[in-house]
Amino acid sequence: MKLRLTVCTTLLILSSSAINAQGFQVNFQGQKQQGMGLAGTGLYVDGSSLFYNPGSIALSDENSFNVNFTPIFANTLYVDSATGDGYRTNSPMGTPFSAYGLFQFKKDAPLKLGIAVYTPFGSTVEWEDNWIGRFALTRLQLSSVFIQPTVSYRITEKLGLGLGLIVSTGSVNLQRDLPVQFADGTYASAELSGKALGFGLNAGIQFQATENLGFGFTYRSRINMSVKSGSADFSVPGSLESNFPDGPFEATLPLPQVFTLGASYKFGEKWTAVLDINYVGWQAYDTLAFDYETNTASLTDTRSARDYKSIFAFRGGVSYDVIKSLTLRLGGGFGFTPVQDGYLTPETPDANRIYGTFGISYKIGEHFCIDASLYYTQMKRGDTNQETNLSGTYATKAIAPGIGLIYKL
């Protein structure tokens, strides 16, 4: 019975990991916005506004290409409540990227077209050998790519509407030890992997109330990431192979809807301030269900309550045009965690978080612009997971330097 519950827990972790990374809005989709605290819904910035507010694209007047890369370096220290021992992650660098193309048929045309490719979540978490939570997780690798063709139209000189259709692809690979030993004393293990596909939309409205004051509103829909044929592979002693047969499984991983209200204000010729308020519909993540092609007494279809709560996040920042070709940015934000007590896991040791950001842009002539940003956060939280009984405190630090290049035709 204990082993059966442990394996079921592993599969629950598989789902919560993929969802949490998207639900916490890893908004590394534009260097300028990253420099201003990850905010930018209330104004057009560049091609990255295809993600932040498709409606603002209608108020642009350019053909351009934009690529961004923001490596993430994170480290987590876990201190066990019972023993006081500490264990660290040895995670490799995360690699979120984005690419955008903006197109118009003629100068100042009301109709704008765009294509966006971005990675809203994706990283690898790997714990040191023989850590105390190895029966919950040893390694987790996530990757995702969202493809978003977009149409935006300027209704009036002050009002723009935009709609992007999203095709979401993703993959996951999870590894962990099982509390069963081979004759040589090594532990059995499980490896779960699968590919997921989902569809959604990203809609936005931009209203430029005055020359200096702008407002934006966006809605990113819920996306059900469907795993149609995941693969569960078990390495167990021969006497247990019939209890844990390798084979496919199916699951649906919901990515919640997100509402964002943004505002921008220009102070004179050099200063611009932005503010975003996000509401994430985490109530969608209430229950997880898994269907295995082959069931045994130890491996059964599962349903588990997760009871996540919907959250708000607040982001803001400023930019300052030092000279015509040089702009500096500063920002930060605060976000509540949707993970309630009893659900904290080794791959998502999330907590209420505060972060800070810095950014810089330099224009090279009329066609090129180089952007860079820096993000830093740290958080700490203790909990006892009700599925695994893993009890301790997680302290996480993360830094993400980003760089981007824009070319205007």
XYZ file of C-alpha atoms in Angstrom:
409
model
C 0.000 0.000 0.000
C 2.764 2.484 0.864
C 4.512 1.932 -2.464
C 1.270 2.300 -4.410
C 0.535 5.652 -2.768
C 4.068 6.851 -3.391
C 3.854 6.145 -7.107
C 0.506 7.908 -7.352
C 2.038 10.902 -5.595
C 4.808 11.020 -8.190
C 2.275 11.335 -10.977
C 0.532 14.146 -9.146
C 3.863 15.948 -8.872
C 4.296 15.568 -12.626
C 1.157 17.567 -13.233
C 1.579 20.241 -10.604
C 5.076 21.013 -11.837
C 4.016 21.822 -15.375
C 1.066 23.891 -14.254
C 2.836 25.858 -11.570
C 5.522 27.094 -13.909
C 2.908 28.598 -16.232
C 0.519 29.651 -13.423
C 3.195 31.716 -11.718
C 3.474 33.640 -14.969
C 7.101 33.321 -15.944
C 6.840 36.581 -17.895
C 10.323 36.562 -19.413
C 8.870 37.425 -22.815
C 10.294 40.923 -23.388
C 13.448 42.684 -22.208
C 11.911 46.147 -21.895
C 9.037 44.864 -19.765
C 11.436 42.753 -17.705
C 13.443 45.861 -16.896
C 10.239 47.523 -15.622
C 9.238 44.793 -13.180
C 7.724 42.515 -15.890
C 4.975 45.110 -16.520
C 3.917 46.559 -19.865
C 0.238 45.858 -20.576
C -0.705 49.537 -20.679
C 1.494 50.638 -23.595
C 3.042 49.492 -26.837
C 6.753 48.722 -26.366
C 7.946 46.568 -29.284
C 7.143 43.180 -30.816
C 7.009 41.615 -27.331
C 3.687 43.422 -26.854
C 2.247 40.555 -28.897
C 2.425 38.665 -25.600
C 1.789 41.463 -23.094
C -1.104 43.134 -24.981
C -2.034 42.219 -28.583
C -4.341 45.260 -28.696
C -1.446 47.685 -28.332
C 0.067 46.392 -31.601
C -2.665 48.272 -33.481
C -1.166 51.575 -32.299
C 2.317 50.732 -33.593
C 3.751 51.771 -36.955
C 6.569 49.411 -37.903
C 7.723 46.162 -39.419
C 10.200 44.513 -37.085
C 11.798 41.327 -35.793
C 12.632 40.767 -32.139
C 14.492 37.925 -30.363
C 15.089 37.549 -26.613
C 16.918 35.123 -24.341
C 16.832 35.108 -20.521
C 18.870 32.341 -18.827
C 17.718 31.532 -15.293
C 20.139 30.508 -12.546
C 18.338 29.196 -9.459
C 19.352 27.322 -6.325
C 17.206 25.880 -3.543
C 18.321 24.795 -0.073
C 16.027 22.345 1.726
C 16.406 21.887 5.500
C 14.587 18.863 6.913
C 12.487 19.564 10.001
C 13.249 16.262 11.741
C 16.997 15.945 11.170
C 18.118 19.509 10.505
C 20.135 18.266 7.526
C 20.399 20.474 4.459
C 20.210 19.468 0.786
C 20.698 21.571 -2.352
C 19.655 21.484 -5.961
C 22.249 21.062 -8.723
C 19.965 22.429 -11.401
C 21.305 23.454 -14.821
C 20.512 26.814 -16.382
C 16.932 27.483 -17.477
C 16.558 28.734 -21.042
C 13.370 30.741 -21.744
C 13.369 32.538 -25.112
C 11.003 34.501 -27.333
C 10.814 35.689 -30.934
C 8.383 38.142 -32.538
C 7.563 39.460 -35.985
C 5.396 42.535 -36.692
C 3.983 43.316 -40.149
C 1.823 45.996 -41.773
C 0.842 46.315 -45.438
C 1.591 50.039 -45.600
C 2.770 52.798 -43.288
C 0.307 53.661 -40.522
C -2.146 50.977 -41.676
C -4.925 50.209 -39.153
C -4.486 46.440 -39.613
C -1.422 44.819 -38.046
C -0.284 41.213 -38.202
C 2.121 39.419 -35.906
C 3.628 36.084 -35.027
C 4.971 35.223 -31.574
C 6.934 32.196 -30.383
C 7.712 32.069 -26.670
C 8.321 29.747 -23.731
C 5.971 30.584 -20.826
C 7.586 27.911 -18.647
C 10.460 25.479 -18.860
C 13.353 24.517 -16.622
C 15.200 21.622 -15.050
C 15.236 20.895 -11.306
C 17.801 18.358 -10.138
C 18.517 17.512 -6.489
C 21.839 16.266 -5.150
C 22.384 12.515 -4.858
C 20.784 10.682 -1.938
C 18.838 13.682 -0.695
C 16.079 12.974 1.831
C 13.276 13.686 -0.634
C 14.530 11.354 -3.367
C 11.313 9.295 -3.123
C 9.385 12.430 -4.097
C 11.740 13.725 -6.823
C 15.300 13.423 -8.098
C 15.045 15.259 -11.437
C 12.376 17.139 -13.363
C 12.778 18.603 -16.849
C 10.046 20.746 -18.389
C 9.879 22.464 -21.757
C 7.149 24.320 -23.619
C 6.733 26.381 -26.756
C 3.707 28.592 -27.474
C 3.064 29.693 -31.072
C 0.737 32.690 -31.402
C -0.352 34.186 -34.770
C -2.016 37.533 -34.060
C -4.302 40.078 -35.725
C -4.675 43.605 -34.321
C -6.846 46.473 -35.590
C -6.915 50.178 -34.770
C -10.573 51.154 -34.305
C -9.776 54.831 -33.691
C -6.565 56.761 -33.155
C -6.886 55.943 -29.434
C -8.346 52.417 -29.417
C -6.813 49.134 -30.574
C -8.070 45.550 -30.375
C -5.976 42.401 -30.800
C -6.489 38.651 -30.836
C -3.871 35.907 -30.858
C -4.588 32.200 -31.256
C -2.250 29.952 -29.258
C -0.974 26.512 -30.133
C 0.812 25.142 -27.077
C 3.261 22.240 -27.187
C 5.177 20.845 -24.238
C 7.087 17.922 -22.795
C 8.030 16.660 -19.354
C 10.465 14.120 -17.923
C 10.332 13.226 -14.231
C 12.629 10.866 -12.351
C 12.545 9.653 -8.757
C 13.581 6.747 -6.561
C 11.126 4.195 -5.193
C 11.307 2.841 -1.612
C 12.253 -0.650 -2.837
C 15.818 -1.970 -3.012
C 17.575 -4.344 -5.354
C 19.864 -7.054 -3.968
C 22.881 -4.719 -4.186
C 21.156 -2.088 -2.021
C 20.360 0.401 -4.795
C 16.833 1.778 -4.987
C 14.248 1.099 -7.644
C 13.246 4.086 -9.784
C 10.479 5.512 -11.921
C 10.729 7.714 -15.018
C 7.641 9.448 -16.349
C 7.615 11.300 -19.643
C 5.101 12.671 -22.082
C 4.232 15.283 -24.657
C 1.262 17.617 -24.353
C -0.773 19.740 -26.752
C -3.280 22.515 -26.063
C -5.043 25.478 -27.645
C -6.050 28.896 -26.348
C -6.177 32.605 -27.073
C -4.604 35.877 -25.999
C -6.886 38.911 -26.433
C -6.136 42.543 -25.616
C -7.498 46.093 -25.664
C -5.382 49.248 -25.678
C -6.912 52.657 -24.948
C -4.696 55.712 -25.231
C -6.751 58.156 -23.155
C -4.346 61.067 -23.680
C -0.944 61.538 -25.225
C 0.596 60.631 -21.869
C -1.934 58.249 -20.280
C -2.657 54.741 -21.575
C -4.636 51.738 -20.356
C -4.562 48.107 -21.407
C -6.573 45.005 -20.605
C -5.736 41.440 -21.627
C -7.269 38.013 -21.249
C -5.263 34.833 -21.704
C -7.586 31.856 -21.757
C -7.336 28.618 -19.860
C -5.446 25.979 -21.833
C -5.960 22.283 -21.211
C -2.659 20.580 -21.965
C -3.626 17.049 -22.958
C -1.165 14.187 -22.513
C -2.600 11.474 -24.758
C 0.126 8.868 -24.533
C 2.565 9.484 -21.713
C 5.128 6.812 -20.902
C 5.667 5.359 -17.419
C 8.882 3.311 -17.109
C 9.709 1.468 -13.891
C 13.008 -0.117 -12.862
C 12.077 -2.476 -10.020
C 13.134 -5.910 -8.744
C 11.874 -8.798 -10.848
C 9.366 -9.840 -8.186
C 7.540 -6.484 -8.560
C 7.606 -6.086 -12.338
C 4.042 -7.353 -12.721
C 2.865 -4.790 -10.144
C 4.494 -1.884 -12.014
C 4.162 -2.573 -15.742
C 5.678 -0.092 -18.161
C 3.043 1.505 -20.353
C 1.148 4.624 -21.440
C -1.127 6.913 -19.455
C -3.398 9.888 -20.209
C -3.894 13.128 -18.297
C -5.076 16.699 -18.753
C -3.068 19.542 -17.217
C -5.046 22.821 -16.945
C -3.203 26.129 -17.351
C -5.459 28.768 -15.747
C -6.909 31.879 -17.343
C -5.171 35.191 -16.623
C -6.687 38.688 -16.548
C -4.342 41.693 -16.593
C -5.133 45.383 -16.178
C -2.299 47.747 -17.025
C -1.657 51.482 -17.076
C 1.141 53.729 -18.298
C 1.934 57.394 -17.840
C 4.609 59.572 -19.432
C 6.093 62.302 -17.266
C 7.480 64.908 -19.616
C 9.792 63.829 -22.418
C 11.989 61.333 -20.564
C 10.082 59.409 -17.862
C 7.487 56.633 -18.300
C 5.840 54.670 -15.478
C 3.921 51.388 -15.845
C 1.742 49.286 -13.547
C 0.182 45.843 -14.102
C -2.309 43.965 -11.916
C -2.764 40.255 -12.676
C -5.542 37.936 -11.574
C -4.873 34.223 -12.164
C -7.814 31.813 -12.039
C -6.147 29.054 -10.041
C -9.517 27.658 -8.933
C -9.335 25.634 -12.169
C -6.684 23.476 -10.503
C -8.907 21.689 -7.993
C -8.572 18.012 -8.973
C -6.128 15.903 -10.981
C -7.017 12.622 -12.654
C -4.822 10.019 -14.384
C -5.864 7.098 -16.536
C -3.389 4.226 -17.043
C -3.788 1.784 -19.870
C -2.792 -1.071 -17.541
C -3.976 -1.137 -13.934
C -2.736 -3.365 -11.115
C -3.268 -3.504 -7.366
C -0.258 -1.159 -7.012
C -0.894 1.086 -10.026
C -4.469 2.336 -10.228
C -6.182 5.308 -11.880
C -6.060 8.253 -9.502
C -8.007 11.361 -8.560
C -6.582 13.798 -6.056
C -7.827 17.106 -4.659
C -5.373 20.015 -5.054
C -7.584 22.982 -4.042
C -5.335 25.762 -5.324
C -6.558 29.312 -4.805
C -6.766 32.167 -7.304
C -4.172 34.897 -6.801
C -3.253 38.510 -7.553
C 0.163 39.767 -8.624
C 1.338 43.384 -8.821
C 4.119 44.620 -11.105
C 5.467 48.049 -11.870
C 8.444 50.093 -13.005
C 9.803 53.182 -14.713
C 11.965 53.982 -17.719
C 14.189 57.028 -18.248
C 15.520 58.214 -21.605
C 19.022 59.388 -20.723
C 19.692 60.423 -24.315
C 17.987 59.610 -27.614
C 19.828 56.319 -27.968
C 20.041 55.215 -24.302
C 17.214 54.206 -21.927
C 17.437 52.915 -18.346
C 14.714 50.965 -16.512
C 13.951 49.919 -12.944
C 11.092 47.883 -11.489
C 9.799 45.213 -9.170
C 6.751 43.321 -8.072
C 4.933 41.182 -5.543
C 3.005 37.966 -6.129
C 0.943 35.727 -3.867
C 1.403 31.973 -4.134
C -1.539 29.764 -5.151
C 0.030 26.788 -3.331
C -1.837 26.273 -0.088
C -0.334 24.730 3.020
C 0.077 20.985 2.659
C 0.854 21.065 -1.072
C 4.417 22.378 -1.219
C 6.632 20.080 -3.330
C 10.382 19.803 -4.087
C 10.021 21.004 -7.667
C 7.655 23.882 -6.824
C 8.829 25.274 -3.461
C 6.786 28.405 -4.056
C 5.977 31.205 -1.623
C 4.768 34.782 -1.672
C 7.560 36.571 -3.463
C 9.077 40.020 -3.923
C 11.513 40.662 -6.768
C 13.469 43.491 -8.357
C 14.550 44.204 -11.935
C 16.844 46.489 -13.920
C 17.045 47.152 -17.644
C 18.885 49.075 -20.342
C 18.392 49.719 -24.068
C 20.777 51.126 -26.644
C 19.772 52.068 -30.179
C 22.275 51.594 -32.976
C 21.223 53.792 -35.857
C 17.652 53.680 -37.160
C 17.274 49.922 -37.450
C 18.918 48.125 -34.507
C 18.301 48.153 -30.760
C 19.961 46.058 -28.057
C 18.012 45.438 -24.829
C 19.188 43.862 -21.582
C 17.599 43.176 -18.207
C 18.359 41.654 -14.812
C 15.883 39.915 -12.471
C 16.490 38.797 -8.870
C 14.306 37.186 -6.232
C 14.615 35.094 -3.097
C 11.961 33.386 -0.997
C 11.611 31.016 1.931
C 8.811 28.762 3.107
C 8.283 25.760 5.359
C 5.565 23.130 4.996
C 4.623 19.460 5.419
C 3.376 17.916 2.192
C 0.245 15.886 2.832
C 0.971 13.462 -0.033
C 4.633 12.660 0.686
C 4.911 13.759 4.369
C 8.108 15.581 3.385
C 8.466 18.248 6.069
C 11.003 21.066 5.971
C 11.911 24.555 4.815
C 12.820 25.599 1.275
C 14.975 28.692 0.655
C 15.323 29.675 -3.001
C 17.388 32.315 -4.786
C 17.147 33.051 -8.511
C 18.839 35.484 -10.872
C 17.996 35.936 -14.562
C 20.055 38.182 -16.860
C 18.385 38.735 -20.224
C 19.356 40.100 -23.614
C 17.399 40.942 -26.765
C 17.904 42.314 -30.268
C 15.404 44.245 -32.398
C 15.657 44.946 -36.098
C 13.228 47.442 -37.688
C 12.752 47.322 -41.427
